[in-house]
């Protein structure tokens, strides 16, 4: 277990290194745009770069970055000139108040609908959800915007990004939940239990749902990743002042400390979500062994 | 209680049951016998309301009252998420009743609290018997309920079913290929197709060349405690040494939980062992499991299944099936026929190496056993393949094996 947690930590470090590397091999840096400015002298730009350490090779910069992170200093935004923590923290809170409730609510809605549809053996919802799952956030949010304008709902509220996120998550979860429940329903042991005249409620609680929960727990991590990805786009589109607009802007202007901090933070959130999902699966499914010596 | 009138069932491959008619009154006991593929399981699943949707059914098959169905296949018939006791308690009046039923069938406290994957095939089958009896059915439908059981377990299972029927006055419809079971339950016998009685093929002389040496093998299973640390729990092998020669058949007998399957899994390298050695390492080993048909991809065809072992469809002939069946789907064969295909495939893949049959023959009807044994003998003669036969049936061990080893608490005797 401890080994698993350490592996997660290592994974986060690896994510940060890869992000750092990819960002530094891409051509240009924060000052590339300034170079075009006629008022600025080339020499002074070079001085700025040197002062920031941007002229060094990336492994050196990465080592420095790691070292400052260990001190609790995640760097300073080049664009805003304030520490990354102070810049990112309020944005994270604003994103989280949208992201997590929408994510959880999307799951609840999706699982309930899926169980209901599977119970009625209703095959109509699945293709509809597949289409919704495939449609890009841009279209979904545009439609929501249009509805919002038509209904005269104030657009600066949180409802637009929340609805957009729920619509991004729920179809994904629905498709998996529907298949899981349908499959569990036709499992041999469920059919046999049903043939023994067990009450429908007991059948669902004791037989169908545990079997269906199994594949869904593995979806917790990927669904959060999808939610985060969607939220960046949806926030930027709906003008919600969360992490999304800041991140996109930072990527464009190559404000590398900000990008790095956001990437590592999201990486950490996802890694620990996956770890938690594995633990839940381990607790729920008696067939899983953590030790590699347990065969299978 | 049970009325079957002009029942006709056909699959894509042909007709299985044709104009079958009979009735069962309370207290009646009927045993259905027949070769593998004669429609025993089809009849019982239709009566239990679990018929294969791809079957075409005409005529009438009706049951009045609660049906206690004991399926033939125990692996997928129990929920993997419930302990044995809960599987039964879910259908019983009380937990105590479930516990007493299970202990009557020979499952002790530890096994009652185990999950299905921790139980052996025979133990799972007994959980299914307990489950069916716990719901107090008016008709018991049993499909090969004792196929995977050793003698003691078989006796307790038969006694439990018999007792229940005496007390409740219920009816019994039981399918089996062991007619002795019918006699012990005082059943009227209904034959779907007659058996042909020919003796098992004799074992041929083995060569003295060493194929595989097992040297002081030990293995202890661990279980995890609350803090997810592993603790040694069961000592499955306590220093097993064994020489296996080319072309020979060794029967390994022993009570449930004596380490037979663990040894087989170690030989097939599906399990790591704690100490000891199996040499040489490069011998081909194939393990056919207790329910051999489980190893076939249920969505594939017979030809595809055989192709995985580079076996040609002609192999089907040598296990008494028709080579023209190669394009049938796995699910269109009966349990016995699937088992024959799976064993034939394992045998082909083990050519020149070691074939392990872990109770694979136990649930088969005499025809299938004969066919599979004949095929294995042929391969032994031709390629010097050795065979380790794990079984609880003394008659099989005696007629098929060159020598019989018995194992008890992880030690060979």
XYZ file of C-alpha atoms in Angstrom:
709
model
C 0.000 0.000 0.000
C 2.770 2.370 0.938
C 4.578 1.256 -2.192
C 1.509 2.205 -4.205
C 1.363 5.667 -2.630
C 5.075 6.189 -3.339
C 4.506 5.149 -6.942
C 1.800 7.807 -7.168
C 4.203 10.441 -5.873
C 6.771 9.371 -8.453
C 4.092 9.579 -11.110
C 3.406 13.202 -10.205
C 7.113 14.053 -10.429
C 7.222 12.322 -13.829
C 4.224 14.358 -14.992
C 5.967 17.579 -13.963
C 9.190 16.577 -15.763
C 7.368 15.661 -18.960
C 5.348 18.883 -18.872
C 8.510 20.892 -18.276
C 10.349 19.146 -21.091
C 7.545 19.490 -23.636
C 7.105 23.137 -22.763
C 10.785 23.900 -23.195
C 11.249 22.075 -26.506
C 8.412 24.089 -28.010
C 9.912 27.055 -29.864
C 9.842 30.518 -28.300
C 9.334 31.719 -24.756
C 7.552 34.449 -22.837
C 9.753 37.180 -24.309
C 9.396 36.106 -27.952
C 6.426 38.392 -28.404
C 8.223 41.360 -26.825
C 10.988 41.037 -29.372
C 8.607 42.306 -32.033
C 8.052 45.500 -30.098
C 9.956 48.447 -31.692
C 10.349 50.242 -28.346
C 12.351 47.496 -26.694
C 16.008 46.906 -27.226
C 17.113 43.321 -28.011
C 19.797 43.534 -25.322
C 17.368 44.341 -22.527
C 15.205 41.373 -23.485
C 18.268 39.142 -23.265
C 19.012 40.596 -19.821
C 15.497 39.818 -18.647
C 15.789 36.295 -19.911
C 19.081 35.799 -18.145
C 17.666 37.255 -14.928
C 14.861 34.704 -15.103
C 17.267 31.891 -15.915
C 15.486 31.239 -19.209
C 18.766 31.055 -21.120
C 19.776 27.901 -19.241
C 19.084 24.376 -20.626
C 15.845 22.816 -19.420
C 17.267 20.189 -17.026
C 18.986 22.938 -15.054
C 15.814 24.987 -14.935
C 13.837 21.886 -13.957
C 16.217 21.133 -11.108
C 15.877 24.721 -9.894
C 12.117 24.530 -10.167
C 11.988 21.295 -8.153
C 14.245 22.797 -5.536
C 12.075 25.896 -5.150
C 8.945 23.738 -5.022
C 10.477 21.866 -2.117
C 10.761 25.216 -0.373
C 7.063 25.813 -1.058
C 7.739 28.410 -3.742
C 6.055 27.540 -7.012
C 7.551 30.460 -8.911
C 6.257 33.782 -10.138
C 3.992 34.565 -13.024
C 5.860 36.409 -15.761
C 2.706 38.034 -17.046
C 1.325 39.255 -13.720
C 4.502 39.484 -11.672
C 2.918 37.911 -8.595
C 3.647 34.510 -6.994
C 1.907 31.628 -8.748
C 0.257 30.437 -5.534
C -1.437 33.785 -5.033
C -2.516 33.900 -8.651
C -3.761 30.320 -8.937
C -5.344 29.679 -5.516
C -8.491 31.840 -5.914
C -8.926 30.508 -9.444
C -8.698 26.934 -8.204
C -11.381 27.585 -5.610
C -13.680 29.141 -8.196
C -13.131 26.195 -10.555
C -13.571 23.625 -7.823
C -16.932 24.989 -6.683
C -18.184 24.342 -10.205
C -16.222 21.216 -11.054
C -16.827 18.923 -8.097
C -20.555 19.500 -7.562
C -21.116 19.171 -11.330
C -18.993 16.042 -11.471
C -20.770 14.388 -8.547
C -24.203 15.489 -9.694
C -23.442 14.259 -13.222
C -22.510 10.847 -11.799
C -25.654 10.583 -9.708
C -27.916 11.576 -12.578
C -26.135 9.270 -14.997
C -26.090 6.210 -12.746
C -29.732 6.597 -11.732
C -30.891 7.064 -15.316
C -28.754 4.177 -16.492
C -30.094 1.816 -13.831
C -33.640 2.906 -14.648
C -33.126 2.443 -18.382
C -31.393 -0.912 -17.951
C -34.158 -2.130 -15.674
C -36.775 -1.303 -18.282
C -34.426 -2.721 -20.934
C -34.873 0.587 -22.686
C -32.379 0.809 -25.525
C -33.477 4.269 -26.735
C -31.375 6.373 -24.380
C -28.028 4.812 -25.197
C -27.615 6.126 -28.767
C -28.841 9.556 -27.657
C -26.234 9.642 -24.897
C -23.536 8.452 -27.280
C -24.262 11.373 -29.583
C -24.227 13.784 -26.640
C -20.960 12.252 -25.447
C -19.349 12.764 -28.835
C -20.489 16.353 -29.352
C -17.733 18.846 -28.482
C -18.120 21.147 -25.469
C -18.109 24.118 -27.838
C -21.429 23.049 -29.347
C -22.990 22.070 -26.034
C -22.067 25.386 -24.430
C -23.255 27.315 -27.480
C -26.639 25.631 -27.275
C -26.790 26.350 -23.545
C -25.890 29.993 -24.180
C -28.644 30.239 -26.718
C -31.161 28.717 -24.297
C -29.908 31.057 -21.564
C -30.414 34.111 -23.746
C -33.837 32.900 -24.847
C -34.935 32.389 -21.242
C -33.300 35.645 -20.064
C -31.174 33.962 -17.434
C -28.337 36.180 -16.200
C -25.224 34.785 -17.856
C -22.672 35.803 -15.263
C -24.006 33.169 -12.848
C -22.487 29.727 -12.344
C -25.350 27.875 -14.005
C -23.870 27.923 -17.504
C -20.514 26.280 -16.751
C -22.224 23.880 -14.308
C -24.791 22.732 -16.823
C -22.105 22.457 -19.480
C -19.995 20.265 -17.223
C -22.906 18.042 -16.214
C -23.710 17.562 -19.884
C -20.079 16.690 -20.530
C -19.856 14.107 -17.720
C -23.284 12.512 -17.505
C -23.372 10.949 -21.003
C -19.934 9.386 -20.540
C -20.894 7.876 -17.199
C -24.324 6.885 -18.490
C -22.922 4.839 -21.362
C -20.628 2.873 -19.077
C -23.200 2.511 -16.306
C -25.868 1.342 -18.720
C -23.608 -1.338 -20.129
C -22.423 -2.401 -16.697
C -25.934 -2.738 -15.305
C -27.237 -4.485 -18.436
C -24.386 -6.941 -18.292
C -24.868 -7.558 -14.577
C -28.557 -8.166 -15.182
C -27.833 -10.923 -17.649
C -25.052 -12.503 -15.552
C -25.710 -16.130 -14.756
C -25.750 -15.703 -10.987
C -28.236 -12.852 -11.242
C -30.570 -14.856 -13.478
C -30.364 -17.818 -11.149
C -31.016 -15.659 -8.075
C -33.995 -14.130 -9.889
C -35.325 -17.578 -10.772
C -35.305 -18.437 -7.065
C -37.978 -15.805 -6.507
C -35.887 -13.266 -4.597
C -37.509 -9.874 -3.976
C -36.607 -7.377 -6.661
C -35.099 -4.905 -4.197
C -32.819 -7.553 -2.661
C -31.827 -8.723 -6.113
C -30.713 -5.225 -7.015
C -28.931 -4.427 -3.767
C -27.206 -7.745 -3.209
C -26.601 -9.082 -6.708
C -26.900 -6.613 -9.569
C -25.440 -3.421 -8.120
C -22.218 -4.916 -6.682
C -21.529 -6.567 -10.018
C -22.266 -3.363 -11.923
C -20.253 -1.156 -9.550
C -17.043 -2.908 -10.420
C -16.358 -1.464 -13.890
C -17.765 1.902 -12.830
C -15.279 2.437 -10.032
C -12.459 2.261 -12.543
C -14.231 5.081 -14.394
C -13.956 7.504 -11.469
C -10.456 8.674 -12.422
C -10.961 8.947 -16.198
C -14.284 10.737 -15.699
C -12.624 13.343 -13.473
C -9.907 13.809 -16.087
C -12.594 14.313 -18.732
C -14.389 16.758 -16.432
C -11.236 18.792 -15.875
C -10.473 18.859 -19.593
C -13.993 19.980 -20.389
C -14.012 22.539 -17.615
C -10.992 24.366 -19.066
C -12.838 24.878 -22.340
C -16.253 25.486 -20.809
C -14.972 28.094 -18.330
C -13.127 29.939 -21.073
C -16.240 29.896 -23.263
C -18.709 30.963 -20.626
C -16.404 33.557 -19.128
C -16.241 31.955 -15.694
C -13.157 33.339 -13.970
C -11.773 29.945 -12.949
C -8.645 28.042 -13.827
C -9.614 27.538 -17.473
C -9.143 31.055 -18.862
C -5.984 31.583 -16.801
C -4.470 28.306 -17.968
C -5.210 28.881 -21.637
C -3.821 32.403 -21.427
C -0.696 31.181 -19.626
C -0.100 28.510 -22.273
C -0.450 31.079 -25.041
C 1.864 33.610 -23.453
C 4.292 30.874 -22.271
C 3.998 31.906 -18.660
C 5.766 28.691 -17.749
C 5.612 28.768 -13.949
C 1.846 29.131 -14.048
C 1.433 26.322 -16.595
C 3.755 24.080 -14.650
C 1.949 24.649 -11.366
C -1.465 23.991 -12.887
C -0.303 20.842 -14.718
C 1.289 19.381 -11.611
C -1.691 20.220 -9.447
C -4.155 18.597 -11.864
C -1.801 15.644 -12.228
C -1.742 15.233 -8.460
C -5.525 15.442 -8.185
C -5.963 12.773 -10.867
C -3.287 10.499 -9.483
C -4.832 10.509 -6.042
C -8.330 10.054 -7.441
C -7.113 6.958 -9.267
C -5.440 5.730 -6.119
C -8.655 6.236 -4.168
C -10.636 4.404 -6.872
C -8.224 1.469 -6.700
C -8.626 1.340 -2.946
C -12.420 1.349 -3.209
C -12.278 -1.413 -5.808
C -9.982 -3.384 -3.573
C -12.364 -3.044 -0.636
C -15.437 -3.944 -2.684
C -14.192 -6.823 -4.813
C -13.050 -9.804 -2.764
C -11.304 -11.312 -5.788
C -8.612 -8.634 -5.988
C -5.270 -9.231 -4.304
C -2.859 -6.376 -3.746
C 0.160 -8.633 -3.358
C 1.746 -9.851 -6.526
C 2.413 -13.242 -4.942
C -1.298 -13.995 -4.820
C -1.261 -15.469 -8.374
C -3.778 -14.473 -11.086
C -46.440 -30.017 -10.256
C -44.465 -30.373 -13.465
C -46.206 -30.904 -16.759
C -44.198 -31.394 -19.928
C -46.307 -31.970 -22.994
C -45.013 -32.531 -26.522
C -41.942 -30.442 -25.772
C -39.695 -29.901 -28.752
C -36.516 -27.865 -28.547
C -34.098 -27.193 -31.361
C -30.943 -25.157 -31.684
C -29.333 -23.960 -34.888
C -27.378 -27.228 -34.976
C -30.403 -29.511 -34.822
C -33.160 -30.863 -32.643
C -32.284 -31.696 -29.014
C -35.594 -32.744 -27.516
C -38.472 -34.093 -29.564
C -42.063 -34.638 -28.418
C -41.101 -35.198 -24.806
C -44.026 -35.679 -22.444
C -44.185 -36.511 -18.758
C -45.727 -35.269 -15.540
C -44.405 -35.058 -12.008
C -46.673 -35.206 -8.981
C -45.682 -34.179 -5.434
C -43.241 -36.713 -4.048
C -42.243 -38.011 -7.470
C -38.556 -38.487 -8.155
C -37.383 -38.799 -11.708
C -33.829 -39.206 -12.912
C -33.013 -38.209 -16.464
C -30.118 -39.988 -18.048
C -28.651 -39.674 -21.495
C -25.428 -39.148 -23.357
C -23.858 -35.738 -23.410
C -25.839 -33.483 -25.737
C -29.071 -35.411 -25.302
C -30.933 -32.418 -23.883
C -30.820 -33.002 -20.119
C -29.642 -29.490 -19.298
C -31.902 -27.944 -21.927
C -34.950 -29.526 -20.300
C -34.000 -28.385 -16.794
C -33.155 -24.816 -17.790
C -36.446 -24.475 -19.636
C -38.343 -25.689 -16.574
C -36.371 -23.277 -14.384
C -37.248 -20.411 -16.726
C -33.632 -19.896 -17.739
C -33.759 -21.300 -21.252
C -31.167 -20.354 -23.836
C -32.763 -17.552 -25.887
C -31.361 -18.972 -29.125
C -33.369 -22.193 -28.689
C -36.631 -22.728 -30.538
C -39.193 -24.161 -28.128
C -42.605 -25.559 -28.920
C -45.030 -27.535 -26.791
C -45.674 -27.037 -23.095
C -43.375 -27.103 -20.090
C -45.020 -25.781 -16.938
C -44.131 -25.905 -13.272
C -46.484 -25.114 -10.409
C -44.918 -23.772 -7.232
C -41.411 -22.681 -6.384
C -38.564 -24.167 -8.368
C -35.230 -24.921 -6.739
C -32.804 -25.162 -9.624
C -29.310 -26.531 -9.027
C -27.284 -25.586 -12.101
C -24.561 -27.801 -13.494
C -22.077 -25.011 -13.905
C -20.977 -23.705 -10.513
C -18.417 -21.053 -11.455
C -20.724 -18.363 -12.789
C -23.792 -19.361 -10.853
C -22.707 -17.766 -7.583
C -22.247 -14.067 -6.994
C -18.525 -13.327 -6.634
C -19.301 -10.618 -4.081
C -21.067 -12.653 -1.406
C -19.681 -15.107 1.129
C -20.997 -18.662 0.911
C -23.177 -18.181 3.975
C -24.733 -15.010 2.539
C -25.385 -16.677 -0.794
C -27.561 -19.174 1.029
C -28.970 -16.880 3.726
C -30.348 -14.610 1.018
C -32.835 -17.376 0.194
C -33.270 -19.026 3.593
C -35.634 -18.102 6.424
C -32.725 -17.329 8.723
C -28.948 -17.222 8.792
C -28.810 -20.130 11.226
C -30.786 -22.261 8.858
C -28.364 -21.413 6.059
C -25.402 -22.233 8.282
C -26.829 -25.574 9.335
C -27.616 -26.498 5.721
C -24.077 -25.703 4.662
C -22.506 -27.559 7.550
C -24.675 -30.569 6.739
C -23.140 -30.465 3.291
C -19.685 -30.507 4.844
C -18.704 -26.833 4.671
C -17.044 -25.800 7.906
C -17.080 -22.364 9.523
C -14.080 -21.136 7.507
C -15.507 -22.273 4.178
C -18.928 -20.868 4.996
C -17.286 -17.467 5.349
C -15.294 -17.763 2.141
C -16.018 -16.107 -1.167
C -16.776 -18.362 -4.157
C -13.342 -17.850 -5.731
C -11.748 -19.223 -2.571
C -13.778 -22.425 -2.734
C -13.122 -25.495 -4.828
C -15.506 -26.525 -7.588
C -17.094 -29.168 -5.393
C -17.609 -26.719 -2.549
C -19.236 -24.210 -4.888
C -21.537 -26.918 -6.123
C -22.572 -27.685 -2.547
C -23.289 -23.993 -1.924
C -25.631 -24.114 -4.923
C -27.365 -27.205 -3.530
C -27.812 -25.444 -0.185
C -29.107 -22.352 -1.967
C -31.742 -24.348 -3.830
C -32.866 -26.256 -0.752
C -32.889 -23.150 1.477
C -35.622 -21.529 -0.573
C -37.947 -24.474 0.221
C -38.982 -25.271 -3.329
C -41.835 -27.542 -4.242
C -39.829 -28.905 -7.158
C -36.092 -29.513 -7.071
C -34.426 -29.457 -10.486
C -30.892 -30.764 -10.167
C -28.421 -30.821 -13.040
C -25.479 -33.131 -12.288
C -25.483 -31.992 -8.645
C -22.806 -34.475 -7.580
C -20.516 -34.395 -10.616
C -17.674 -32.548 -8.926
C -18.044 -34.076 -5.465
C -15.869 -36.663 -3.797
C -17.528 -39.666 -2.198
C -18.131 -38.208 1.264
C -19.488 -34.956 -0.136
C -21.648 -36.846 -2.603
C -23.161 -38.888 0.184
C -23.944 -35.799 2.270
C -25.403 -33.991 -0.743
C -27.650 -36.921 -1.596
C -28.721 -37.240 2.042
C -29.537 -33.531 2.224
C -31.649 -33.637 -0.947
C -33.347 -36.861 0.162
C -34.140 -35.439 3.619
C -35.576 -32.291 2.190
C -37.846 -34.205 -0.187
C -39.038 -36.505 2.610
C -39.929 -33.564 4.837
C -41.479 -31.308 2.235
C -43.064 -33.879 -0.032
C -41.626 -32.036 -3.009
C -40.834 -33.466 -6.402
C -37.378 -34.047 -7.839
C -36.139 -34.004 -11.396
C -32.465 -34.861 -11.530
C -30.113 -35.187 -14.478
C -26.976 -37.243 -14.081
C -24.710 -39.585 -15.949
C -24.051 -41.648 -12.831
C -26.998 -43.961 -12.531
C -25.886 -44.889 -9.020
C -27.111 -41.455 -7.928
C -30.614 -42.299 -9.176
C -30.635 -45.538 -7.242
C -29.577 -43.829 -4.027
C -32.347 -41.251 -4.386
C -34.873 -43.941 -5.379
C -35.606 -42.260 -8.687
C -37.645 -43.508 -11.576
C -35.293 -43.369 -14.555
C -36.186 -41.653 -17.772
C -33.633 -42.232 -20.556
C -33.335 -39.618 -23.248
C -30.815 -41.671 -25.264
C -29.256 -44.997 -24.352
C -25.597 -45.233 -23.307
C -23.209 -47.519 -25.143
C -21.143 -49.579 -22.759
C -17.590 -50.090 -23.923
C -14.589 -50.410 -21.607
C -12.073 -47.640 -21.072
C -8.941 -47.876 -23.208
C -6.101 -49.666 -21.417
C -3.072 -47.660 -20.336
C -0.094 -48.415 -22.549
C 3.440 -49.094 -21.384
C 5.351 -46.001 -20.305
C 8.957 -45.165 -21.196
C 11.473 -44.709 -18.395
C 12.793 -41.405 -19.723
C 12.433 -38.603 -17.210
C 10.248 -35.701 -18.347
C 9.915 -33.501 -15.301
C 11.312 -33.569 -11.769
C 9.582 -31.848 -8.880
C 11.881 -31.316 -5.932
C 10.669 -30.435 -2.403
C 8.049 -27.938 -3.500
C 6.432 -25.809 -0.799
C 3.702 -23.208 -0.990
C 1.792 -21.289 1.656
C -1.174 -19.105 0.839
C -1.561 -15.772 2.547
C -4.644 -13.825 3.378
C -4.771 -10.136 4.118
C -5.714 -8.613 7.414
C -7.538 -5.369 8.035
C -4.443 -3.257 7.384
C -3.913 -5.009 4.019
C -0.823 -6.853 5.229
C -0.516 -10.474 4.231
C -0.504 -13.219 6.826
C 0.284 -16.871 6.147
C -2.984 -18.766 6.211
C -2.987 -22.166 4.519
C -0.048 -24.439 3.896
C -0.956 -26.002 0.545
C 2.265 -27.855 -0.300
C 4.710 -29.055 2.340
C 7.674 -30.391 0.384
C 6.377 -32.403 -2.564
C 8.897 -34.425 -4.603
C 7.851 -36.282 -7.711
C 9.363 -37.684 -10.930
C 7.227 -37.702 -14.060
C 8.311 -39.946 -16.953
C 7.508 -39.712 -20.627
C 4.333 -41.442 -21.736
C 3.106 -42.251 -18.269
C -0.173 -41.417 -16.599
C -0.066 -40.585 -12.920
C -3.243 -40.321 -10.914
C -3.176 -37.925 -7.982
C -5.863 -38.520 -5.407
C -6.597 -36.876 -2.089
C -9.346 -35.128 -0.142
C -10.593 -31.603 -0.911
C -8.028 -28.955 -0.020
C -5.060 -31.330 0.173
C -2.993 -29.344 -2.333
C -3.819 -31.219 -5.560
C -4.815 -28.131 -7.491
C -1.956 -26.061 -6.061
C 0.549 -28.653 -7.291
C -1.101 -28.618 -10.708
C -1.016 -24.827 -10.857
C 2.645 -24.758 -9.842
C 3.528 -27.334 -12.520
C 1.714 -25.209 -15.100
C 3.520 -22.136 -13.693
C 0.287 -20.338 -12.989
C 1.362 -20.025 -9.395
C 4.666 -19.114 -7.829
C 5.989 -21.415 -5.147
C 7.895 -20.572 -1.983
C 10.775 -23.019 -2.235
C 11.791 -26.107 -4.153
C 12.337 -26.655 -7.839
C 10.584 -27.902 -10.958
C 13.087 -28.869 -13.648
C 13.636 -28.658 -16.535
C 11.772 -25.423 -17.033
C 11.090 -25.621 -20.737
C 8.716 -28.611 -20.781
C 5.321 -27.811 -22.287
C 2.667 -28.059 -19.609
C -1.040 -27.705 -20.217
C -3.554 -27.503 -17.419
C -7.144 -28.492 -18.091
C -9.244 -27.240 -15.230
C -12.091 -28.634 -13.255
C -14.654 -27.203 -15.572
C -12.704 -27.536 -18.817
C -15.360 -25.908 -20.972
C -14.705 -22.664 -19.064
C -11.487 -22.269 -21.035
C -13.312 -21.913 -24.354
C -14.195 -18.449 -25.578
C -18.008 -18.511 -25.364
C -18.321 -16.116 -28.284
C -16.133 -18.118 -30.651
C -16.526 -21.199 -32.815
C -15.137 -24.669 -32.226
C -12.673 -24.271 -35.090
C -11.355 -21.038 -33.574
C -10.968 -22.695 -30.188
C -8.990 -25.590 -31.679
C -6.967 -23.215 -33.834
C -5.546 -21.616 -30.681
C -3.646 -24.846 -30.077
C -2.852 -25.415 -33.760
C -5.164 -28.396 -33.659
C -7.089 -29.336 -36.788
C -10.826 -30.029 -36.685
C -9.988 -33.716 -37.303
C -9.258 -33.888 -33.583
C -13.021 -33.715 -33.109
C -13.347 -37.175 -34.651
C -10.896 -38.649 -32.198
C -12.999 -37.435 -29.240
C -16.172 -38.806 -30.758
C -17.599 -35.629 -32.225
C -18.158 -34.877 -35.876
C -15.525 -32.830 -37.718
C -18.355 -31.015 -39.461
C -19.146 -29.345 -36.145
C -16.094 -27.141 -36.435
C -18.134 -24.125 -37.449
C -20.622 -24.365 -34.612
C -20.566 -21.810 -31.863
C -19.186 -22.873 -28.490
C -22.488 -22.078 -26.788
C -24.404 -24.433 -29.077
C -22.651 -27.480 -27.621
C -23.626 -29.229 -24.418
C -21.432 -29.010 -21.343
C -20.041 -32.496 -21.974
C -19.271 -31.803 -25.615
C -17.567 -28.536 -24.767
C -15.477 -30.330 -22.181
C -14.364 -32.868 -24.780
C -13.314 -30.101 -27.143
C -11.429 -28.292 -24.366
C -9.617 -31.441 -23.210
C -8.735 -32.391 -26.783
C -7.341 -28.920 -27.302
C -5.250 -28.999 -24.118
C -3.959 -32.450 -25.072
C -2.891 -31.252 -28.520
C -1.155 -28.244 -27.017
C 0.673 -30.473 -24.516
C 2.004 -32.804 -27.224
C 5.387 -34.070 -26.080
C 5.018 -32.404 -22.690
C 2.765 -32.787 -19.677
C -1.011 -32.683 -19.685
C -2.654 -32.071 -16.337
C -6.314 -32.914 -15.959
C -7.518 -31.276 -12.758
C -10.794 -33.083 -12.142
C -11.530 -32.320 -15.770
C -13.050 -35.732 -16.336
C -15.143 -35.655 -13.178
C -18.218 -34.022 -14.570
C -18.210 -35.919 -17.855
C -20.514 -38.705 -18.902
C -18.970 -42.139 -19.575
C -19.027 -41.649 -23.347
C -17.078 -38.411 -23.143
C -14.556 -39.843 -20.685
C -13.904 -42.760 -22.997
C -13.482 -40.494 -25.987
C -11.152 -38.086 -24.186
C -9.088 -40.890 -22.635
C -8.706 -42.573 -26.023
C -7.447 -39.357 -27.548
C -4.965 -38.805 -24.716
C -3.629 -42.387 -24.991
C -3.075 -41.916 -28.686
C -1.074 -38.740 -28.077
C 0.949 -40.438 -25.338
C 1.915 -43.252 -27.701
C 2.686 -40.878 -30.514
C 4.583 -38.081 -28.726
C 5.575 -39.423 -25.308
C 3.306 -36.956 -23.559
C 2.845 -37.558 -19.841
C -0.460 -37.074 -18.090
C -1.193 -36.102 -14.507
C -4.737 -37.054 -13.686
C -6.193 -35.409 -10.612
C -9.402 -37.098 -9.637
C -11.494 -38.262 -6.741
C -12.938 -41.165 -8.698
C -11.134 -44.364 -7.774
C -12.404 -46.245 -10.844
C -10.926 -43.659 -13.195
C -7.598 -43.570 -11.362
C -7.317 -47.351 -11.443
C -8.236 -47.865 -15.068
C -6.345 -44.969 -16.623
C -3.171 -44.508 -14.569
C 0.120 -46.369 -14.370
C 0.560 -45.382 -10.763
C -1.583 -43.705 -8.165
C -0.198 -41.162 -5.716
C -2.165 -39.852 -2.821
C -1.660 -36.445 -1.299
C -2.757 -35.323 2.147
C -2.176 -31.938 3.770
C 0.387 -30.986 1.157
C 2.455 -34.194 1.423
C 2.631 -37.137 -0.939
C 2.023 -40.460 0.758
